PDB file of C-alpha atoms in Angstrom:
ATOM      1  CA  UNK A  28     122.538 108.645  68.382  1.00  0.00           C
ATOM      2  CA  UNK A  29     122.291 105.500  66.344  1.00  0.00           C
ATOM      3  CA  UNK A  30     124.599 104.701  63.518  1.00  0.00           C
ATOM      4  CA  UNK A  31     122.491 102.741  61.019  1.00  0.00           C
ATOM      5  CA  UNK A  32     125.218 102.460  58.313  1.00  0.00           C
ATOM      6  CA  UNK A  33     127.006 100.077  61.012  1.00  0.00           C
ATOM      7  CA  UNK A  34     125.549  96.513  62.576  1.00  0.00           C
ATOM      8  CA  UNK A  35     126.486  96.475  66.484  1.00  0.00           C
ATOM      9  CA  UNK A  36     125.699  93.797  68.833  1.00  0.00           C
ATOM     10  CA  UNK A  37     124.276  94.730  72.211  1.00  0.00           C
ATOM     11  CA  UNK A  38     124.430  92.639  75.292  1.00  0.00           C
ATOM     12  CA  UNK A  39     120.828  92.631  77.061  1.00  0.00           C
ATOM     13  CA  UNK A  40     120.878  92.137  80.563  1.00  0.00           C
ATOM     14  CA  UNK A  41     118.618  90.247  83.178  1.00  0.00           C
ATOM     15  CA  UNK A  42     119.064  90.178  86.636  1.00  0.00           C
ATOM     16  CA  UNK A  43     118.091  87.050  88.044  1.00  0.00           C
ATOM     17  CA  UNK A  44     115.012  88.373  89.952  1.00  0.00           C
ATOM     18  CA  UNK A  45     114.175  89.878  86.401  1.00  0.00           C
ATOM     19  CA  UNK A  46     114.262  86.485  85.180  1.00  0.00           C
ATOM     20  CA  UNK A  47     112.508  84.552  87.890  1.00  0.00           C
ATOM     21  CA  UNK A  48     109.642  87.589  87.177  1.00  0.00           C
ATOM     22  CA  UNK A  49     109.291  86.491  83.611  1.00  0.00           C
ATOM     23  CA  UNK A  50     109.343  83.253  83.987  1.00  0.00           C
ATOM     24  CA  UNK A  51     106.534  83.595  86.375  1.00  0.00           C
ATOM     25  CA  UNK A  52     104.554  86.179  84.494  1.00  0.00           C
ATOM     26  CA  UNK A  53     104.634  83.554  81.575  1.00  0.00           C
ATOM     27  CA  UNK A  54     103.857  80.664  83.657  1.00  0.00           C
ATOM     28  CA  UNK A  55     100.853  82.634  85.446  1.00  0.00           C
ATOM     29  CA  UNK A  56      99.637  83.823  82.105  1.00  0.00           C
ATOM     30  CA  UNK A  57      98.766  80.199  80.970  1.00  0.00           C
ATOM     31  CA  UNK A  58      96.295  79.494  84.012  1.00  0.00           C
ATOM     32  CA  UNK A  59      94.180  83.096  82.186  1.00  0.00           C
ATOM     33  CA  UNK A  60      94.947  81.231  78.547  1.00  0.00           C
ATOM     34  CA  UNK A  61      94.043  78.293  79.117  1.00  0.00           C
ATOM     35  CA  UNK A  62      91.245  78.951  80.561  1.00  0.00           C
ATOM     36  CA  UNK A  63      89.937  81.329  78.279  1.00  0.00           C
ATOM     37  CA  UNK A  64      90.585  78.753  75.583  1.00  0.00           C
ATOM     38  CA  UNK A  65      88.963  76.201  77.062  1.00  0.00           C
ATOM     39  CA  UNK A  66      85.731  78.465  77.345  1.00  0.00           C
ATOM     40  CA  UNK A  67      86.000  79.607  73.384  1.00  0.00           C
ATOM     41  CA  UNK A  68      85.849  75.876  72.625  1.00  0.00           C
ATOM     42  CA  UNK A  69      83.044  75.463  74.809  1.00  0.00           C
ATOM     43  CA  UNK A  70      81.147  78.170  74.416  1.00  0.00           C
ATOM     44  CA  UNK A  71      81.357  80.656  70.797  1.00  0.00           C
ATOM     45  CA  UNK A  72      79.787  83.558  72.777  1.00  0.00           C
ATOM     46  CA  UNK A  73      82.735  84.201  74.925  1.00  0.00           C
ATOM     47  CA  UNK A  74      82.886  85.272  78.716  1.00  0.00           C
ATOM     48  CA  UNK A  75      81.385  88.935  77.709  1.00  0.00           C
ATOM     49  CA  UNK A  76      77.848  87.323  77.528  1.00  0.00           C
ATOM     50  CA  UNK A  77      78.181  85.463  80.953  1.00  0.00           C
ATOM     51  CA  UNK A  78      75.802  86.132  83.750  1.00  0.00           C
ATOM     52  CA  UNK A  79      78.839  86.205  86.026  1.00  0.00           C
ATOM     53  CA  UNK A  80      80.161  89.157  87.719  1.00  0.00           C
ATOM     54  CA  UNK A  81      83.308  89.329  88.926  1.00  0.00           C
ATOM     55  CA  UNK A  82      83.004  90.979  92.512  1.00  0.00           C
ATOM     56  CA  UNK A  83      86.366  92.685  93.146  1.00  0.00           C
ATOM     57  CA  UNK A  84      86.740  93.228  97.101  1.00  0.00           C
ATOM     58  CA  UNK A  85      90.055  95.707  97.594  1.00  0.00           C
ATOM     59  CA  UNK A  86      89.867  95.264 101.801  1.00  0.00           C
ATOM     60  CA  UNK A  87      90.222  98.011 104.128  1.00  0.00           C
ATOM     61  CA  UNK A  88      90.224 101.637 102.481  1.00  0.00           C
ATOM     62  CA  UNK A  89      89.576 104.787 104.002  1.00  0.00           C
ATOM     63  CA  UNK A  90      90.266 105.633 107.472  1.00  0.00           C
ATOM     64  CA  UNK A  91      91.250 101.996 107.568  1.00  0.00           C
ATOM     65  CA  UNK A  92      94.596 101.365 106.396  1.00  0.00           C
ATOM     66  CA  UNK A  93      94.761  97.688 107.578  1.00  0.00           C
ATOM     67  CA  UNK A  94      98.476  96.514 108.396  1.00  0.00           C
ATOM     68  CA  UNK A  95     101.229  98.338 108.093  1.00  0.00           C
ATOM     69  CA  UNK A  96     104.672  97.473 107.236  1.00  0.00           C
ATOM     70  CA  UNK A  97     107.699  98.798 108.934  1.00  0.00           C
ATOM     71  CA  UNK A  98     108.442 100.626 105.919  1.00  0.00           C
ATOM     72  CA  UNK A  99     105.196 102.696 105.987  1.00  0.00           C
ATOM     73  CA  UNK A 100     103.560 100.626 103.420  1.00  0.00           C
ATOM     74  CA  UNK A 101      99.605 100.140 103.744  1.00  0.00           C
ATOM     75  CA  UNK A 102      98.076  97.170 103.028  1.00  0.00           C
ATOM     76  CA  UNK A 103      94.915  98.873 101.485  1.00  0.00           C
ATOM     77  CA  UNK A 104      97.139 100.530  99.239  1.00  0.00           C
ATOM     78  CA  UNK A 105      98.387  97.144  98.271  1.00  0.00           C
ATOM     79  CA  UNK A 106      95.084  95.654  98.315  1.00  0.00           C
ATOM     80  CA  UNK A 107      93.578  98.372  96.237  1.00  0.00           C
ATOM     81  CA  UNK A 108      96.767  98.429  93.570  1.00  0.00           C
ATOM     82  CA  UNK A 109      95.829  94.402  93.060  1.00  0.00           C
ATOM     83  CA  UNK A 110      92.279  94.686  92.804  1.00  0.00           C
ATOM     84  CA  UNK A 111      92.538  97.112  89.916  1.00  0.00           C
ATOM     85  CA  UNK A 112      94.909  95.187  88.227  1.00  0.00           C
ATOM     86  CA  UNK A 113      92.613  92.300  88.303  1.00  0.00           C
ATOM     87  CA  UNK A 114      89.331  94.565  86.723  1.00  0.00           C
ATOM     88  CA  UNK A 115      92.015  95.579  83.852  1.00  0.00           C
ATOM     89  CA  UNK A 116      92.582  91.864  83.070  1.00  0.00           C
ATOM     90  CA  UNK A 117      89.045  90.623  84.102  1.00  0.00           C
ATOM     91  CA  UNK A 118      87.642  92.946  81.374  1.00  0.00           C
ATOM     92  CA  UNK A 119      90.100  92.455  78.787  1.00  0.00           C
ATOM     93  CA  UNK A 120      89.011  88.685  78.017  1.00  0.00           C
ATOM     94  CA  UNK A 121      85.059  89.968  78.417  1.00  0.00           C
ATOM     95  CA  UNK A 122      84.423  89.107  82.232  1.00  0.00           C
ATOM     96  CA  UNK A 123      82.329  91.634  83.898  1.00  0.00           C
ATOM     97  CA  UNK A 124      83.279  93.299  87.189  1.00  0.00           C
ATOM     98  CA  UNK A 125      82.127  95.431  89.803  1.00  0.00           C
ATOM     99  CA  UNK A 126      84.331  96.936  92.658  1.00  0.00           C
ATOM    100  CA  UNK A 127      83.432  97.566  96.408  1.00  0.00           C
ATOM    101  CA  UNK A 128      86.003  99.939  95.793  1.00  0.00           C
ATOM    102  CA  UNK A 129      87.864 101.872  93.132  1.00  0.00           C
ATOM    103  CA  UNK A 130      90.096 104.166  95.304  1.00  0.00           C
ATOM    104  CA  UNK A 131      90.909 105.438  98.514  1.00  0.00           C
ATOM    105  CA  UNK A 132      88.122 107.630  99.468  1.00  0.00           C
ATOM    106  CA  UNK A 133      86.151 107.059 102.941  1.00  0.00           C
ATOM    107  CA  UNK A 134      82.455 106.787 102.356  1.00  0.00           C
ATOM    108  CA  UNK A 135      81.843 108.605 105.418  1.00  0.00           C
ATOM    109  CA  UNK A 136      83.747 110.856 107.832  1.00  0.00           C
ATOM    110  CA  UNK A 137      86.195 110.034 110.493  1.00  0.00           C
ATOM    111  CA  UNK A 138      83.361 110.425 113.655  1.00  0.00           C
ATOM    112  CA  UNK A 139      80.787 108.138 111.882  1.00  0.00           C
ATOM    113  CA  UNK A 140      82.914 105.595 110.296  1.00  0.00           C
ATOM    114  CA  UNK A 141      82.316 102.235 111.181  1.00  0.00           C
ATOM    115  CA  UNK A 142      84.033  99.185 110.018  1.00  0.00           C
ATOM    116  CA  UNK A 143      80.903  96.961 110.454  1.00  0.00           C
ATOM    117  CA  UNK A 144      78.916  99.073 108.285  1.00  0.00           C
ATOM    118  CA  UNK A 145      81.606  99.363 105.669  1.00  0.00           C
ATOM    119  CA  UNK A 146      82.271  95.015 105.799  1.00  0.00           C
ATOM    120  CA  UNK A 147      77.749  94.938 105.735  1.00  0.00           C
ATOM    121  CA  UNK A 148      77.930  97.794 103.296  1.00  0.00           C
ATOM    122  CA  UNK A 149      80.354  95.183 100.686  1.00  0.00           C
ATOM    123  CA  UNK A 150      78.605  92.192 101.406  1.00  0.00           C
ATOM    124  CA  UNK A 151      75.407  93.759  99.648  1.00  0.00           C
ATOM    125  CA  UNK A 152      77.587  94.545  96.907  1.00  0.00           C
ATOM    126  CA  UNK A 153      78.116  91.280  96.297  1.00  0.00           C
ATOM    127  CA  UNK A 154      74.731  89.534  97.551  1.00  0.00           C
ATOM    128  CA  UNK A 155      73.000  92.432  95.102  1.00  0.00           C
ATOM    129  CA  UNK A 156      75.280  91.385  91.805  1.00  0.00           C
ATOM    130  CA  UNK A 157      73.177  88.725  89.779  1.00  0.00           C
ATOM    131  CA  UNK A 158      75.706  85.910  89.361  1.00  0.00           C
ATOM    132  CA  UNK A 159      78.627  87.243  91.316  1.00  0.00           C
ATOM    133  CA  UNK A 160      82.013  85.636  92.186  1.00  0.00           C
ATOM    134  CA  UNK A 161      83.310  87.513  95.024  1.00  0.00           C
ATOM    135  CA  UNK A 162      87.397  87.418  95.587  1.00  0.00           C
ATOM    136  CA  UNK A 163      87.907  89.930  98.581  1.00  0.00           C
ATOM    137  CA  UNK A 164      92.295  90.795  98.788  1.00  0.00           C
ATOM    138  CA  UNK A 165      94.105  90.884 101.706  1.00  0.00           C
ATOM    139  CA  UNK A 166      97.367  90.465 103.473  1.00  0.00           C
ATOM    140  CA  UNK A 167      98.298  88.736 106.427  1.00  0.00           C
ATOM    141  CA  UNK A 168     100.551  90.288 109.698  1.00  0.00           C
ATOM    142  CA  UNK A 169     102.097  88.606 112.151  1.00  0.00           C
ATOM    143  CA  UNK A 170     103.496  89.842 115.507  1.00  0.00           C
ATOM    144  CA  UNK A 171     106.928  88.388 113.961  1.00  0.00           C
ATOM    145  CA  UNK A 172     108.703  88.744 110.643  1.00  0.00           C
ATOM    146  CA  UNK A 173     108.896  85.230 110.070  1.00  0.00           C
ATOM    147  CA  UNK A 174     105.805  83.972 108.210  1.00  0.00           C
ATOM    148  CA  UNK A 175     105.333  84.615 104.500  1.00  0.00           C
ATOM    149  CA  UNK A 176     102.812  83.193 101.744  1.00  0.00           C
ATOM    150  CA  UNK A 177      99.856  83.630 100.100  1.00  0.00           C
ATOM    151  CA  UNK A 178      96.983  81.367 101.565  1.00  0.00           C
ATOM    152  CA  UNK A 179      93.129  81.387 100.405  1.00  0.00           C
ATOM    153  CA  UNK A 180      90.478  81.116 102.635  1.00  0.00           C
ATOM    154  CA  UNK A 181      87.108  80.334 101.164  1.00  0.00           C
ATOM    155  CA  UNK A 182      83.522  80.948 102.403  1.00  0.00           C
ATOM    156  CA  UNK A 183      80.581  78.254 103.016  1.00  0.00           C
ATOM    157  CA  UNK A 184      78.630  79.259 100.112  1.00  0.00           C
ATOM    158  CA  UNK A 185      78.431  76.952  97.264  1.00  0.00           C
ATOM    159  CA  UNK A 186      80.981  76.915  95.011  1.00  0.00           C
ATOM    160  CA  UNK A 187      83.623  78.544  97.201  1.00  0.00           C
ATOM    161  CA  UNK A 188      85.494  75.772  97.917  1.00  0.00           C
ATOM    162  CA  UNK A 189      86.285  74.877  94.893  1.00  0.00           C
ATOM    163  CA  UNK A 190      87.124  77.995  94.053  1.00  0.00           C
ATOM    164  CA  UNK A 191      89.345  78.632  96.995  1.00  0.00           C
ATOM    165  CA  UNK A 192      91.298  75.338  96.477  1.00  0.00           C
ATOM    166  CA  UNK A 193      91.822  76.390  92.439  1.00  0.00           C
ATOM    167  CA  UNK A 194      93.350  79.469  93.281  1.00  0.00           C
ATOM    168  CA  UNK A 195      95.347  78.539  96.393  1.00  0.00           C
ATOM    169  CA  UNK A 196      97.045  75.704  93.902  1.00  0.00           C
ATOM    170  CA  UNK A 197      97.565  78.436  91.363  1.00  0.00           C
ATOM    171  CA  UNK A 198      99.022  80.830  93.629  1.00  0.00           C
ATOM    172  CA  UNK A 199     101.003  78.121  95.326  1.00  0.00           C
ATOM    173  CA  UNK A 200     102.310  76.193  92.172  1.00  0.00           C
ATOM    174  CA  UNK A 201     103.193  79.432  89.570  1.00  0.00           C
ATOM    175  CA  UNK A 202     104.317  81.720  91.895  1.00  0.00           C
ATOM    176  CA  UNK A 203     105.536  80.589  95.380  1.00  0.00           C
ATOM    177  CA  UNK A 204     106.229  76.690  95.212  1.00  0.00           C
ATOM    178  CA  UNK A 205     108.190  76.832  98.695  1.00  0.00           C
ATOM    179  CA  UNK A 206     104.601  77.970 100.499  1.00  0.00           C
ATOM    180  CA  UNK A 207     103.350  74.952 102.228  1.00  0.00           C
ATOM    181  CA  UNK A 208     100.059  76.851 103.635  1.00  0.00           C
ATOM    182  CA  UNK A 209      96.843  75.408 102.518  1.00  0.00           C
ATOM    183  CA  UNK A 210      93.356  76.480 101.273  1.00  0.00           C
ATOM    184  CA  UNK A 211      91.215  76.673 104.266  1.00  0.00           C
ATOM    185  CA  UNK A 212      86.958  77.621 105.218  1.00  0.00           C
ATOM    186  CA  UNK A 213      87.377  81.202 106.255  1.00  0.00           C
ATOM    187  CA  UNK A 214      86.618  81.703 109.929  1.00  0.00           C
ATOM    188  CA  UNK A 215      83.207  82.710 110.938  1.00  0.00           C
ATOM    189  CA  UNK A 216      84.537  85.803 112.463  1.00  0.00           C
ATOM    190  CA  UNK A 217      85.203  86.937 109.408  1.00  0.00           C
ATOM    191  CA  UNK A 218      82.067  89.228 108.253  1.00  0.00           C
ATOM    192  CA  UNK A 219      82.251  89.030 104.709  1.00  0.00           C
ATOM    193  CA  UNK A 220      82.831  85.333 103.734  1.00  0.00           C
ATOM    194  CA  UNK A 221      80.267  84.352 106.023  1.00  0.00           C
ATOM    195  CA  UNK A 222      76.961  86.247 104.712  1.00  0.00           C
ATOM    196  CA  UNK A 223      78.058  86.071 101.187  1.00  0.00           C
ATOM    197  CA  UNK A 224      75.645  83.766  99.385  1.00  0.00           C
ATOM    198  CA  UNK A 225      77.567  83.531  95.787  1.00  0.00           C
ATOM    199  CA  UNK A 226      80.564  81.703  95.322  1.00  0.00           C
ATOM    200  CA  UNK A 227      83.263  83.657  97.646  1.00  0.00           C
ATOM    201  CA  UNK A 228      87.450  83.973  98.701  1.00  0.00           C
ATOM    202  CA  UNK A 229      89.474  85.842 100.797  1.00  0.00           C
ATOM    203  CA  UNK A 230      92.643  85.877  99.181  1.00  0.00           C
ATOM    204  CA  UNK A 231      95.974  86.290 101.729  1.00  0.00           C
ATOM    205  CA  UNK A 232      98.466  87.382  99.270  1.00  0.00           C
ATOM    206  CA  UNK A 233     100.971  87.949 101.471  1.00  0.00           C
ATOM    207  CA  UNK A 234     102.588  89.370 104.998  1.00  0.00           C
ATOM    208  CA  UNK A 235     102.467  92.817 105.953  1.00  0.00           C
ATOM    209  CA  UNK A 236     104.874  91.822 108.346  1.00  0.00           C
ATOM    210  CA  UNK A 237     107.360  90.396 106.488  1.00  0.00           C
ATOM    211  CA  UNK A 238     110.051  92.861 104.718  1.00  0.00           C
ATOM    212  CA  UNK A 239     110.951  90.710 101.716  1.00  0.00           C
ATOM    213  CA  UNK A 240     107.217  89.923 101.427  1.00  0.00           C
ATOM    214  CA  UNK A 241     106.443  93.401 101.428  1.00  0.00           C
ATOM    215  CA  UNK A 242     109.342  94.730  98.793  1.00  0.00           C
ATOM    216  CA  UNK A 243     107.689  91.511  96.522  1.00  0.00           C
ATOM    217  CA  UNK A 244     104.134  93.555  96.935  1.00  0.00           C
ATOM    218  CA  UNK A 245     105.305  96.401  96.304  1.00  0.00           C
ATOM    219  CA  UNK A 246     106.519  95.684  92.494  1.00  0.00           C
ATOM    220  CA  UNK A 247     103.778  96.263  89.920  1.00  0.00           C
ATOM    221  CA  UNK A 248     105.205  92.959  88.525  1.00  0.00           C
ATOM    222  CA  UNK A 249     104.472  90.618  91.421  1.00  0.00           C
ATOM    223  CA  UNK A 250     100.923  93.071  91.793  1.00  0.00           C
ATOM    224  CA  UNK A 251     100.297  92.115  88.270  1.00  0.00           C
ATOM    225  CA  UNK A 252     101.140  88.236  88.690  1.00  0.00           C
ATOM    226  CA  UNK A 253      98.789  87.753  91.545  1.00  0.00           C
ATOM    227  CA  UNK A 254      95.677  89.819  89.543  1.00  0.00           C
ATOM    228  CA  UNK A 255      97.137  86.990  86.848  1.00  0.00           C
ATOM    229  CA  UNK A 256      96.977  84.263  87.994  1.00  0.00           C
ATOM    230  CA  UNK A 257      93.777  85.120  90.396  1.00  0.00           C
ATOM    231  CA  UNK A 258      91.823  85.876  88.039  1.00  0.00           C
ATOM    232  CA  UNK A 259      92.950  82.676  85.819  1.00  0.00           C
ATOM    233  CA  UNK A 260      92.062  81.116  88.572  1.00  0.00           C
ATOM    234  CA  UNK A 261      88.252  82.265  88.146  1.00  0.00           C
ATOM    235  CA  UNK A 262      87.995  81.787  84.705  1.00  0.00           C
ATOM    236  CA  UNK A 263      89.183  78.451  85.517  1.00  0.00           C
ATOM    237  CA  UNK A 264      86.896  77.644  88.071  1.00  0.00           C
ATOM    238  CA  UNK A 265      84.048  78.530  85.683  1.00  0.00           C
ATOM    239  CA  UNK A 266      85.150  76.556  83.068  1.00  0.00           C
ATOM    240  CA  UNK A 267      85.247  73.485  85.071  1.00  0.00           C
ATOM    241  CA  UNK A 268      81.742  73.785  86.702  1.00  0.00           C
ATOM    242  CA  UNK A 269      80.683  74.352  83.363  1.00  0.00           C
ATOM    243  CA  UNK A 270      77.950  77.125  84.864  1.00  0.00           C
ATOM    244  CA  UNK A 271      78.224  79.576  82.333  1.00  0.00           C
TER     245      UNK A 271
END
């Protein structure tokens, strides 16, 4: 019950972690607002009436769980939970998007599933998507518990370097400054990034094998920073090749 007759002063408390989280959130909000203001200036029509499509790649899904951490956790769970962060704030400043996938479903059933069809089946996705910017999300694993950090690998279509460099510094700088991994070409085993034709990343968010890593991925907060600052990171990459 609240006593309005009576002015009381309450103590509001922040963990550290809490803090650290805002901080971040804040900081990773700028890379979205800055680049959103930088297109306004540029162009009055806004992102809405871009010919870019934001291809939104949740890997695994399914029958395919990807990695699993020790405690249970699946990384296409994970994956999934980012990637529909990301359409939220992809549509909320007018960016178009299209999903491979939009929840956990299998396509097929368990005796005719095939990975190879599924990675061939999103490639066309993205391939068939006039103007499309493809960001596909993943986590790493390791055999040991060691390793942690997001890294971005990007594909040899044009445009996906720079791409893959803007959002590895993005991801590096607002929310992990310690990481010393760096952007790299995705490796041509890799199905995806290597028939894509449009602009294309594979974003490492994080380790599946890693506990502390996996406890981070598991907040909605840190979820919501990396959709942040990721897809900053596009609109940022769009305004500076000026393409739209």
């Amino acid at each position: 019950m609240f006593d309005l007759k009576r002015r009381k002063r309450y103590n509001i408390f922040i963990s550290e972690w809490g803090r650290l989280a805002l901080v971040l959130m804040i900081a990773a909000a700028m890379v979205a607002i800055t680049a959103v203001s930088v297109l306004r200036e540029r162009w009055p029509t806004l992102v809405s009436t871009t010919q870019h499509t934001l291809v939104i790649d949740p890997g695994h899904g399914g029958f395919d769980g990807g990695a699993i951490s020790d405690d249970g956790s699946k990384e296409s769970d994970i994956n999934l939970a980012i990637g529909l962060k990301m359409r939220t704030l992809a549509e909320l400043v007018g960016l178009n998007t299209v999903m491979t996938r939009s929840d956990d479903s299998a396509r097929t059933d368990y005796a005719s599933y095939s990975e190879h069809e599924d990675l061939v089946l999103r490639t066309a996705i993205a391939n068939n998507t006039p103007g499309a910017i493809l960001v596909s999300v993943h986590q790493n694993d390791f055999p040991t518990g060691q390793p942690s950090g997001a890294q971005v690998l990007y594909a040899a279509s044009p445009g996906s370097e720079d791409l893959g460099k803007t959002m590895h510094g993005n991801l590096i700088r607002l929310l992990d400054p310690q990481n010393r991994r760096v952007a790299a070409p995705a490796p041509k085993s890799l199905y995806i990034t290597s028939h894509v034709k449009c602009p294309a990343v594979l974003a490492e968010c994080g380790f599946m094998s890693n506990n502390f890593e996996v406890e981070k991925l598991n907040s909605e907060s840190y979820r919501g920073m990396l959709a942040l600052v990721m897809v900053g990171s596009v609109l940022q990459y769009l305004s500076q090749t000026q393409t739209i």
